[in-house]
PDB file of C-alpha atoms and ligand atoms in Angstrom:
ATOM      1  CA  MET A  14       0.000   0.000   0.000  1.00 95.00           C
ATOM      2  CA  ASP A  15       0.928   3.646  -0.378  1.00 96.00           C
ATOM      3  CA  LEU A  16       1.321   4.241   3.363  1.00 98.00           C
ATOM      4  CA  ARG A  17       1.037   7.921   4.284  1.00 98.00           C
ATOM      5  CA  GLY A  18      -0.596   7.979   7.711  1.00 98.00           C
ATOM      6  CA  CYS A  19      -0.913   5.849  10.848  1.00 98.00           C
ATOM      7  CA  ILE A  20      -3.775   6.287  13.288  1.00 98.00           C
ATOM      8  CA  PHE A  21      -3.247   4.945  16.795  1.00 98.00           C
ATOM      9  CA  ASP A  22      -5.854   4.028  19.311  1.00 97.00           C
ATOM     10  CA  LEU A  23      -4.634   5.292  22.678  1.00 96.00           C
ATOM     11  CA  ASP A  24      -5.988   3.061  25.460  1.00 93.00           C
ATOM     12  CA  GLY A  25      -4.489  -0.387  25.044  1.00 92.00           C
ATOM     13  CA  VAL A  26      -2.112   0.480  22.189  1.00 96.00           C
ATOM     14  CA  ILE A  27       0.087   3.370  23.342  1.00 97.00           C
ATOM     15  CA  VAL A  28      -0.653   3.023  27.068  1.00 97.00           C
ATOM     16  CA  ASP A  29      -2.326   0.413  29.230  1.00 93.00           C
ATOM     17  CA  THR A  30      -5.131   2.574  30.582  1.00 93.00           C
ATOM     18  CA  ALA A  31      -7.477  -0.397  30.050  1.00 88.00           C
ATOM     19  CA  LYS A  32      -6.393  -1.540  33.506  1.00 91.00           C
ATOM     20  CA  TYR A  33      -7.455   1.786  35.073  1.00 95.00           C
ATOM     21  CA  HIS A  34     -10.811   1.652  33.247  1.00 95.00           C
ATOM     22  CA  PHE A  35     -11.244  -1.892  34.569  1.00 96.00           C
ATOM     23  CA  MET A  36     -10.358  -0.911  38.154  1.00 97.00           C
ATOM     24  CA  ALA A  37     -12.923   1.900  38.082  1.00 98.00           C
ATOM     25  CA  TRP A  38     -15.699  -0.184  36.457  1.00 98.00           C
ATOM     26  CA  ARG A  39     -15.067  -3.067  38.872  1.00 98.00           C
ATOM     27  CA  ARG A  40     -15.362  -0.661  41.794  1.00 98.00           C
ATOM     28  CA  LEU A  41     -18.689   0.611  40.473  1.00 98.00           C
ATOM     29  CA  ALA A  42     -19.942  -2.966  39.960  1.00 98.00           C
ATOM     30  CA  LYS A  43     -18.978  -3.788  43.526  1.00 98.00           C
ATOM     31  CA  GLU A  44     -20.965  -0.827  44.800  1.00 97.00           C
ATOM     32  CA  LEU A  45     -23.921  -2.032  42.762  1.00 97.00           C
ATOM     33  CA  GLY A  46     -23.554  -5.469  44.321  1.00 97.00           C
ATOM     34  CA  PHE A  47     -21.944  -7.686  41.697  1.00 97.00           C
ATOM     35  CA  GLU A  48     -18.526  -8.887  40.523  1.00 97.00           C
ATOM     36  CA  PHE A  49     -17.170  -7.645  37.205  1.00 97.00           C
ATOM     37  CA  THR A  50     -14.406  -9.839  35.793  1.00 96.00           C
ATOM     38  CA  VAL A  51     -11.472  -9.101  33.515  1.00 93.00           C
ATOM     39  CA  GLU A  52     -13.211 -11.248  30.866  1.00 92.00           C
ATOM     40  CA  ASP A  53     -16.372  -9.133  31.166  1.00 94.00           C
ATOM     41  CA  ASN A  54     -14.187  -6.058  30.727  1.00 93.00           C
ATOM     42  CA  GLU A  55     -13.133  -7.130  27.211  1.00 87.00           C
ATOM     43  CA  ALA A  56     -16.506  -5.975  25.822  1.00 88.00           C
ATOM     44  CA  LEU A  57     -15.879  -2.442  27.155  1.00 90.00           C
ATOM     45  CA  LYS A  58     -12.627  -1.842  25.307  1.00 85.00           C
ATOM     46  CA  GLY A  59     -12.866   0.892  22.701  1.00 81.00           C
ATOM     47  CA  VAL A  60     -16.554   1.623  23.295  1.00 84.00           C
ATOM     48  CA  SER A  61     -17.867   4.894  24.733  1.00 88.00           C
ATOM     49  CA  ARG A  62     -18.337   5.596  28.441  1.00 93.00           C
ATOM     50  CA  MET A  63     -22.156   5.395  28.311  1.00 93.00           C
ATOM     51  CA  THR A  64     -22.206   2.225  26.224  1.00 92.00           C
ATOM     52  CA  SER A  65     -19.657   0.730  28.641  1.00 95.00           C
ATOM     53  CA  LEU A  66     -21.977   1.528  31.546  1.00 97.00           C
ATOM     54  CA  GLU A  67     -24.937  -0.060  29.766  1.00 96.00           C
ATOM     55  CA  ILE A  68     -22.930  -3.245  29.090  1.00 96.00           C
ATOM     56  CA  LEU A  69     -21.782  -3.317  32.732  1.00 97.00           C
ATOM     57  CA  LEU A  70     -25.341  -2.940  34.041  1.00 98.00           C
ATOM     58  CA  ARG A  71     -26.535  -5.697  31.710  1.00 97.00           C
ATOM     59  CA  THR A  72     -23.712  -7.962  32.921  1.00 96.00           C
ATOM     60  CA  GLY A  73     -24.839  -7.469  36.526  1.00 97.00           C
ATOM     61  CA  GLY A  74     -28.549  -7.688  35.692  1.00 96.00           C
ATOM     62  CA  VAL A  75     -29.053  -4.230  37.204  1.00 96.00           C
ATOM     63  CA  THR A  76     -31.638  -1.731  35.943  1.00 95.00           C
ATOM     64  CA  VAL A  77     -31.428   1.939  36.817  1.00 94.00           C
ATOM     65  CA  ARG A  78     -33.332   5.026  35.707  1.00 94.00           C
ATOM     66  CA  GLU A  79     -31.953   7.020  32.760  1.00 92.00           C
ATOM     67  CA  LYS A  80     -31.074   9.927  35.076  1.00 93.00           C
ATOM     68  CA  GLU A  81     -29.053   7.729  37.410  1.00 96.00           C
ATOM     69  CA  LYS A  82     -26.924   6.468  34.503  1.00 97.00           C
ATOM     70  CA  ALA A  83     -25.265   9.863  34.154  1.00 96.00           C
ATOM     71  CA  VAL A  84     -24.500   9.873  37.897  1.00 97.00           C
ATOM     72  CA  LEU A  85     -22.961   6.385  37.758  1.00 98.00           C
ATOM     73  CA  ALA A  86     -20.871   7.200  34.662  1.00 97.00           C
ATOM     74  CA  ALA A  87     -19.612  10.380  36.339  1.00 97.00           C
ATOM     75  CA  ARG A  88     -18.706   8.438  39.475  1.00 98.00           C
ATOM     76  CA  LYS A  89     -16.711   5.905  37.472  1.00 98.00           C
ATOM     77  CA  ASN A  90     -15.000   8.712  35.549  1.00 98.00           C
ATOM     78  CA  GLY A  91     -14.042  10.458  38.797  1.00 98.00           C
ATOM     79  CA  TRP A  92     -12.157   7.382  39.987  1.00 98.00           C
ATOM     80  CA  TYR A  93     -10.649   6.847  36.542  1.00 98.00           C
ATOM     81  CA  VAL A  94      -9.365  10.439  36.337  1.00 98.00           C
ATOM     82  CA  GLU A  95      -7.854   9.997  39.796  1.00 97.00           C
ATOM     83  CA  PHE A  96      -6.002   6.865  38.597  1.00 96.00           C
ATOM     84  CA  ILE A  97      -4.687   8.418  35.366  1.00 97.00           C
ATOM     85  CA  SER A  98      -3.612  11.658  37.010  1.00 96.00           C
ATOM     86  CA  GLY A  99      -0.700   9.719  38.503  1.00 95.00           C
ATOM     87  CA  MET A 100       0.511   8.359  35.149  1.00 97.00           C
ATOM     88  CA  THR A 101       4.090   8.963  33.978  1.00 97.00           C
ATOM     89  CA  PRO A 102       6.006   8.531  30.674  1.00 98.00           C
ATOM     90  CA  ASP A 103       7.230   5.181  32.068  1.00 97.00           C
ATOM     91  CA  GLU A 104       3.787   3.821  31.270  1.00 97.00           C
ATOM     92  CA  ILE A 105       4.165   4.252  27.502  1.00 98.00           C
ATOM     93  CA  LEU A 106       3.968   0.726  26.105  1.00 97.00           C
ATOM     94  CA  PRO A 107       7.249  -0.739  24.756  1.00 97.00           C
ATOM     95  CA  GLY A 108       7.926  -0.097  21.078  1.00 98.00           C
ATOM     96  CA  SER A 109       5.565   2.901  20.792  1.00 98.00           C
ATOM     97  CA  ILE A 110       8.224   5.609  20.732  1.00 98.00           C
ATOM     98  CA  ARG A 111      10.514   3.659  18.405  1.00 97.00           C
ATOM     99  CA  LEU A 112       7.670   3.134  15.908  1.00 98.00           C
ATOM    100  CA  LEU A 113       6.419   6.731  16.098  1.00 98.00           C
ATOM    101  CA  LYS A 114       9.934   8.059  15.521  1.00 98.00           C
ATOM    102  CA  SER A 115      10.556   5.829  12.520  1.00 98.00           C
ATOM    103  CA  LEU A 116       7.196   6.756  10.963  1.00 98.00           C
ATOM    104  CA  ARG A 117       7.860  10.460  11.357  1.00 98.00           C
ATOM    105  CA  LYS A 118      11.398  10.089   9.986  1.00 98.00           C
ATOM    106  CA  ALA A 119       9.908   8.439   6.884  1.00 98.00           C
ATOM    107  CA  GLY A 120       7.464  11.346   6.433  1.00 98.00           C
ATOM    108  CA  ILE A 121       4.433   9.272   7.451  1.00 98.00           C
ATOM    109  CA  LEU A 122       1.876  11.281   9.433  1.00 98.00           C
ATOM    110  CA  THR A 123       0.752  10.109  12.871  1.00 98.00           C
ATOM    111  CA  ALA A 124      -2.607  10.529  14.583  1.00 98.00           C
ATOM    112  CA  ILE A 125      -4.451   9.496  17.722  1.00 98.00           C
ATOM    113  CA  GLY A 126      -7.940   8.080  17.145  1.00 97.00           C
ATOM    114  CA  SER A 127      -9.407   7.497  20.588  1.00 95.00           C
ATOM    115  CA  ALA A 128     -12.916   7.188  21.959  1.00 91.00           C
ATOM    116  CA  SER A 129     -11.733   8.618  25.267  1.00 92.00           C
ATOM    117  CA  ARG A 130     -12.687  12.084  26.448  1.00 93.00           C
ATOM    118  CA  ASN A 131      -9.642  11.871  28.723  1.00 96.00           C
ATOM    119  CA  ALA A 132      -7.142  11.373  25.883  1.00 96.00           C
ATOM    120  CA  GLY A 133      -5.693  14.893  26.283  1.00 96.00           C
ATOM    121  CA  THR A 134      -4.981  14.357  29.984  1.00 96.00           C
ATOM    122  CA  ILE A 135      -3.297  11.016  29.264  1.00 97.00           C
ATOM    123  CA  LEU A 136      -1.121  12.427  26.450  1.00 98.00           C
ATOM    124  CA  ASP A 137      -0.028  15.276  28.722  1.00 97.00           C
ATOM    125  CA  ARG A 138       0.757  12.918  31.605  1.00 97.00           C
ATOM    126  CA  ILE A 139       2.891  10.640  29.399  1.00 98.00           C
ATOM    127  CA  GLU A 140       4.394  13.655  27.555  1.00 97.00           C
ATOM    128  CA  LEU A 141       3.673  12.281  24.093  1.00 97.00           C
ATOM    129  CA  ARG A 142       1.484  14.982  22.515  1.00 97.00           C
ATOM    130  CA  GLU A 143       4.171  16.305  20.154  1.00 96.00           C
ATOM    131  CA  MET A 144       4.635  12.895  18.502  1.00 98.00           C
ATOM    132  CA  PHE A 145       1.208  13.201  16.844  1.00 98.00           C
ATOM    133  CA  ASP A 146       0.295  15.438  13.922  1.00 98.00           C
ATOM    134  CA  VAL A 147      -3.409  15.040  14.635  1.00 98.00           C
ATOM    135  CA  ILE A 148      -5.412  14.140  17.757  1.00 98.00           C
ATOM    136  CA  VAL A 149      -9.017  12.990  17.461  1.00 98.00           C
ATOM    137  CA  ASP A 150     -10.646  12.007  20.739  1.00 96.00           C
ATOM    138  CA  GLY A 151     -14.053  11.445  22.276  1.00 92.00           C
ATOM    139  CA  ASN A 152     -14.651  15.185  22.563  1.00 94.00           C
ATOM    140  CA  LYS A 153     -14.545  15.638  18.775  1.00 95.00           C
ATOM    141  CA  ILE A 154     -16.751  12.776  17.636  1.00 94.00           C
ATOM    142  CA  HIS A 155     -20.396  11.815  17.934  1.00 92.00           C
ATOM    143  CA  LYS A 156     -20.477   8.170  16.951  1.00 92.00           C
ATOM    144  CA  ALA A 157     -18.543   5.579  18.918  1.00 87.00           C
ATOM    145  CA  LYS A 158     -16.501   2.711  17.461  1.00 90.00           C
ATOM    146  CA  PRO A 159     -17.406   0.425  15.607  1.00 93.00           C
ATOM    147  CA  ASP A 160     -18.619   3.483  13.686  1.00 95.00           C
ATOM    148  CA  PRO A 161     -15.632   4.684  11.609  1.00 98.00           C
ATOM    149  CA  GLU A 162     -16.152   8.398  12.439  1.00 98.00           C
ATOM    150  CA  VAL A 163     -13.103   8.710  14.715  1.00 97.00           C
ATOM    151  CA  PHE A 164     -10.704   7.265  12.135  1.00 98.00           C
ATOM    152  CA  LEU A 165     -12.290   9.017   9.135  1.00 98.00           C
ATOM    153  CA  ARG A 166     -11.906  12.307  10.995  1.00 98.00           C
ATOM    154  CA  GLY A 167      -8.261  11.421  11.670  1.00 98.00           C
ATOM    155  CA  ALA A 168      -7.607  10.764   7.970  1.00 98.00           C
ATOM    156  CA  GLU A 169      -9.447  13.963   7.037  1.00 98.00           C
ATOM    157  CA  GLU A 170      -7.427  16.075   9.487  1.00 98.00           C
ATOM    158  CA  MET A 171      -4.223  14.571   8.046  1.00 98.00           C
ATOM    159  CA  ASN A 172      -5.585  15.381   4.552  1.00 98.00           C
ATOM    160  CA  LEU A 173      -5.173  11.760   3.507  1.00 98.00           C
ATOM    161  CA  PRO A 174      -7.507   9.271   1.821  1.00 98.00           C
ATOM    162  CA  PRO A 175      -8.511   6.391   4.162  1.00 98.00           C
ATOM    163  CA  SER A 176      -6.882   3.911   1.770  1.00 98.00           C
ATOM    164  CA  SER A 177      -3.416   5.297   2.583  1.00 98.00           C
ATOM    165  CA  CYS A 178      -3.894   4.970   6.354  1.00 98.00           C
ATOM    166  CA  ILE A 179      -3.313   2.131   8.808  1.00 98.00           C
ATOM    167  CA  VAL A 180      -5.183   1.913  12.113  1.00 98.00           C
ATOM    168  CA  PHE A 181      -3.578   0.316  15.201  1.00 98.00           C
ATOM    169  CA  GLU A 182      -6.191  -1.046  17.605  1.00 97.00           C
ATOM    170  CA  ASP A 183      -6.506  -3.334  20.626  1.00 93.00           C
ATOM    171  CA  ALA A 184     -10.313  -3.582  20.562  1.00 90.00           C
ATOM    172  CA  GLN A 185     -12.642  -5.606  18.362  1.00 91.00           C
ATOM    173  CA  ALA A 186     -14.895  -2.559  17.930  1.00 91.00           C
ATOM    174  CA  GLY A 187     -11.861  -0.562  16.775  1.00 95.00           C
ATOM    175  CA  ILE A 188     -10.863  -3.076  14.094  1.00 97.00           C
ATOM    176  CA  GLU A 189     -14.459  -3.090  12.860  1.00 97.00           C
ATOM    177  CA  ALA A 190     -14.355   0.720  12.718  1.00 97.00           C
ATOM    178  CA  ALA A 191     -11.137   0.644  10.649  1.00 98.00           C
ATOM    179  CA  ILE A 192     -12.640  -1.867   8.200  1.00 98.00           C
ATOM    180  CA  ALA A 193     -15.845   0.180   7.924  1.00 98.00           C
ATOM    181  CA  GLY A 194     -13.708   3.258   7.187  1.00 98.00           C
ATOM    182  CA  GLY A 195     -11.844   1.550   4.340  1.00 98.00           C
ATOM    183  CA  MET A 196      -8.513   1.458   6.169  1.00 98.00           C
ATOM    184  CA  LYS A 197      -5.969  -1.259   6.771  1.00 98.00           C
ATOM    185  CA  SER A 198      -5.804  -2.428  10.368  1.00 98.00           C
ATOM    186  CA  VAL A 199      -3.219  -3.822  12.731  1.00 98.00           C
ATOM    187  CA  GLY A 200      -4.592  -5.578  15.800  1.00 98.00           C
ATOM    188  CA  VAL A 201      -2.419  -5.161  18.876  1.00 97.00           C
ATOM    189  CA  GLY A 202      -3.154  -8.053  21.212  1.00 95.00           C
ATOM    190  CA  SER A 203      -4.450 -11.583  20.873  1.00 92.00           C
ATOM    191  CA  PRO A 204      -5.232 -13.169  17.465  1.00 95.00           C
ATOM    192  CA  GLU A 205      -8.318 -14.888  18.959  1.00 93.00           C
ATOM    193  CA  LEU A 206      -9.915 -11.519  19.638  1.00 90.00           C
ATOM    194  CA  LEU A 207      -8.529  -9.511  16.730  1.00 94.00           C
ATOM    195  CA  GLY A 208      -8.479 -12.092  13.932  1.00 92.00           C
ATOM    196  CA  HIS A 209     -10.429  -9.807  11.592  1.00 96.00           C
ATOM    197  CA  ALA A 210      -7.498  -7.340  11.380  1.00 98.00           C
ATOM    198  CA  ASP A 211      -5.120  -7.387   8.364  1.00 98.00           C
ATOM    199  CA  LEU A 212      -2.253  -8.181  10.724  1.00 98.00           C
ATOM    200  CA  VAL A 213      -2.153  -9.068  14.440  1.00 98.00           C
ATOM    201  CA  ILE A 214       0.918  -8.348  16.564  1.00 98.00           C
ATOM    202  CA  PRO A 215       1.366  -8.864  20.324  1.00 97.00           C
ATOM    203  CA  ASP A 216       2.785  -5.336  20.849  1.00 97.00           C
ATOM    204  CA  LEU A 217       4.561  -2.552  18.938  1.00 98.00           C
ATOM    205  CA  LYS A 218       8.091  -3.798  19.708  1.00 97.00           C
ATOM    206  CA  LYS A 219       9.073  -5.424  16.428  1.00 97.00           C
ATOM    207  CA  ILE A 220       6.842  -4.110  13.669  1.00 98.00           C
ATOM    208  CA  THR A 221       8.749  -2.564  10.723  1.00 97.00           C
ATOM    209  CA  LEU A 222       7.817  -0.002   8.081  1.00 97.00           C
ATOM    210  CA  LYS A 223       8.430  -2.666   5.440  1.00 97.00           C
ATOM    211  CA  GLU A 224       5.815  -4.959   6.977  1.00 98.00           C
ATOM    212  CA  LEU A 225       3.358  -2.078   7.202  1.00 98.00           C
ATOM    213  CA  ARG A 226       3.910  -1.028   3.577  1.00 98.00           C
ATOM    214  CA  ASN A 227       3.302  -4.655   2.517  1.00 97.00           C
ATOM    215  CA  LEU A 228      -0.249  -4.621   3.894  1.00 96.00           C
TER     216      LEU A 228
HETATM  217  P1  B16 B   2     -13.526   7.891  28.618  1.00 69.73           P
HETATM  218  P2  B16 B   2      -9.617   4.141  23.159  1.00 69.73           P
HETATM  219  C1  B16 B   2     -11.598   4.107  24.947  1.00 69.73           C
HETATM  220  O1  B16 B   2     -10.365   4.581  24.535  1.00 69.73           O
HETATM  221  C2  B16 B   2     -11.443   2.955  25.926  1.00 69.73           C
HETATM  222  O2  B16 B   2     -10.860   1.832  25.304  1.00 69.73           O
HETATM  223  C3  B16 B   2     -12.800   2.556  26.452  1.00 69.73           C
HETATM  224  O3  B16 B   2     -12.669   1.501  27.380  1.00 69.73           O
HETATM  225  C4  B16 B   2     -13.446   3.784  27.101  1.00 69.73           C
HETATM  226  O4  B16 B   2     -14.752   3.467  27.573  1.00 69.73           O
HETATM  227  C5  B16 B   2     -13.530   4.914  26.087  1.00 69.73           C
HETATM  228  O5  B16 B   2     -12.234   5.203  25.609  1.00 69.73           O
HETATM  229  C6  B16 B   2     -14.104   6.174  26.686  1.00 69.73           C
HETATM  230  O6  B16 B   2     -13.204   6.681  27.620  1.00 69.73           O
HETATM  231  O7  B16 B   2     -14.485   7.370  29.632  1.00 69.73           O
HETATM  232  O8  B16 B   2     -12.166   8.238  29.165  1.00 69.73           O
HETATM  233  O9  B16 B   2     -14.104   8.998  27.778  1.00 69.73           O
HETATM  234  O10 B16 B   2      -9.298   2.681  23.319  1.00 69.73           O
HETATM  235  O11 B16 B   2     -10.592   4.438  22.040  1.00 69.73           O
HETATM  236  O12 B16 B   2      -8.389   5.025  23.150  1.00 69.73           O
HETATM  237 MG1   MG B   3      -8.203   0.779  22.880  1.00 69.73          MG
END
């Protein structure tokens, strides 16, 4: 492919904030009177805060009034923000900086395509903002993954056609979004979960530009 831009999901690809999301959701579940497991948490990756809450409530068989949902989501976010406010650059996942540097050296544009409304805080905490030409996060978009809006907006802000972009994602919903947007996708994580991606890698440590251009 004529590779000109790479769009990175943030949570689970560049940093492991999935664990902080999980800690906060599990705490909420506990308060509501049920256990929320790490397996249950898989369905929350990459999806919006409200959809995550609805999945969590369904998992626990709990029904609440519409109004209370906003209160619960805000409570979870409060704990989550507390957890991420202590993050440091040490938490950048291995291989991320190496890959970003080699892409930029080759003139390939880089973007963040995240569903999170806390993406800005995270990027500031890990001091990685300047490595991205474009940042699209949950504050800029209306439709959550698997809708391709977040990635299409990323390509648009880079002034690139979707066909010359690759998306890096750790979530099933994110790979679906990349496919729906007409982009190549690299799944970062387990092949069982991300088998529908064009390529699946365990992390960003070894991936080369040559392999990416061959997609
Ligand atoms: P927030 P990503 C996503 O980020 C997370 O994977 C997902 O678990 C979370 O619910 C969503 O952001 C919204 O996050 O509550 O911080 O707005 O993977 O798209 O970078
Ligand atoms: Mg993710």
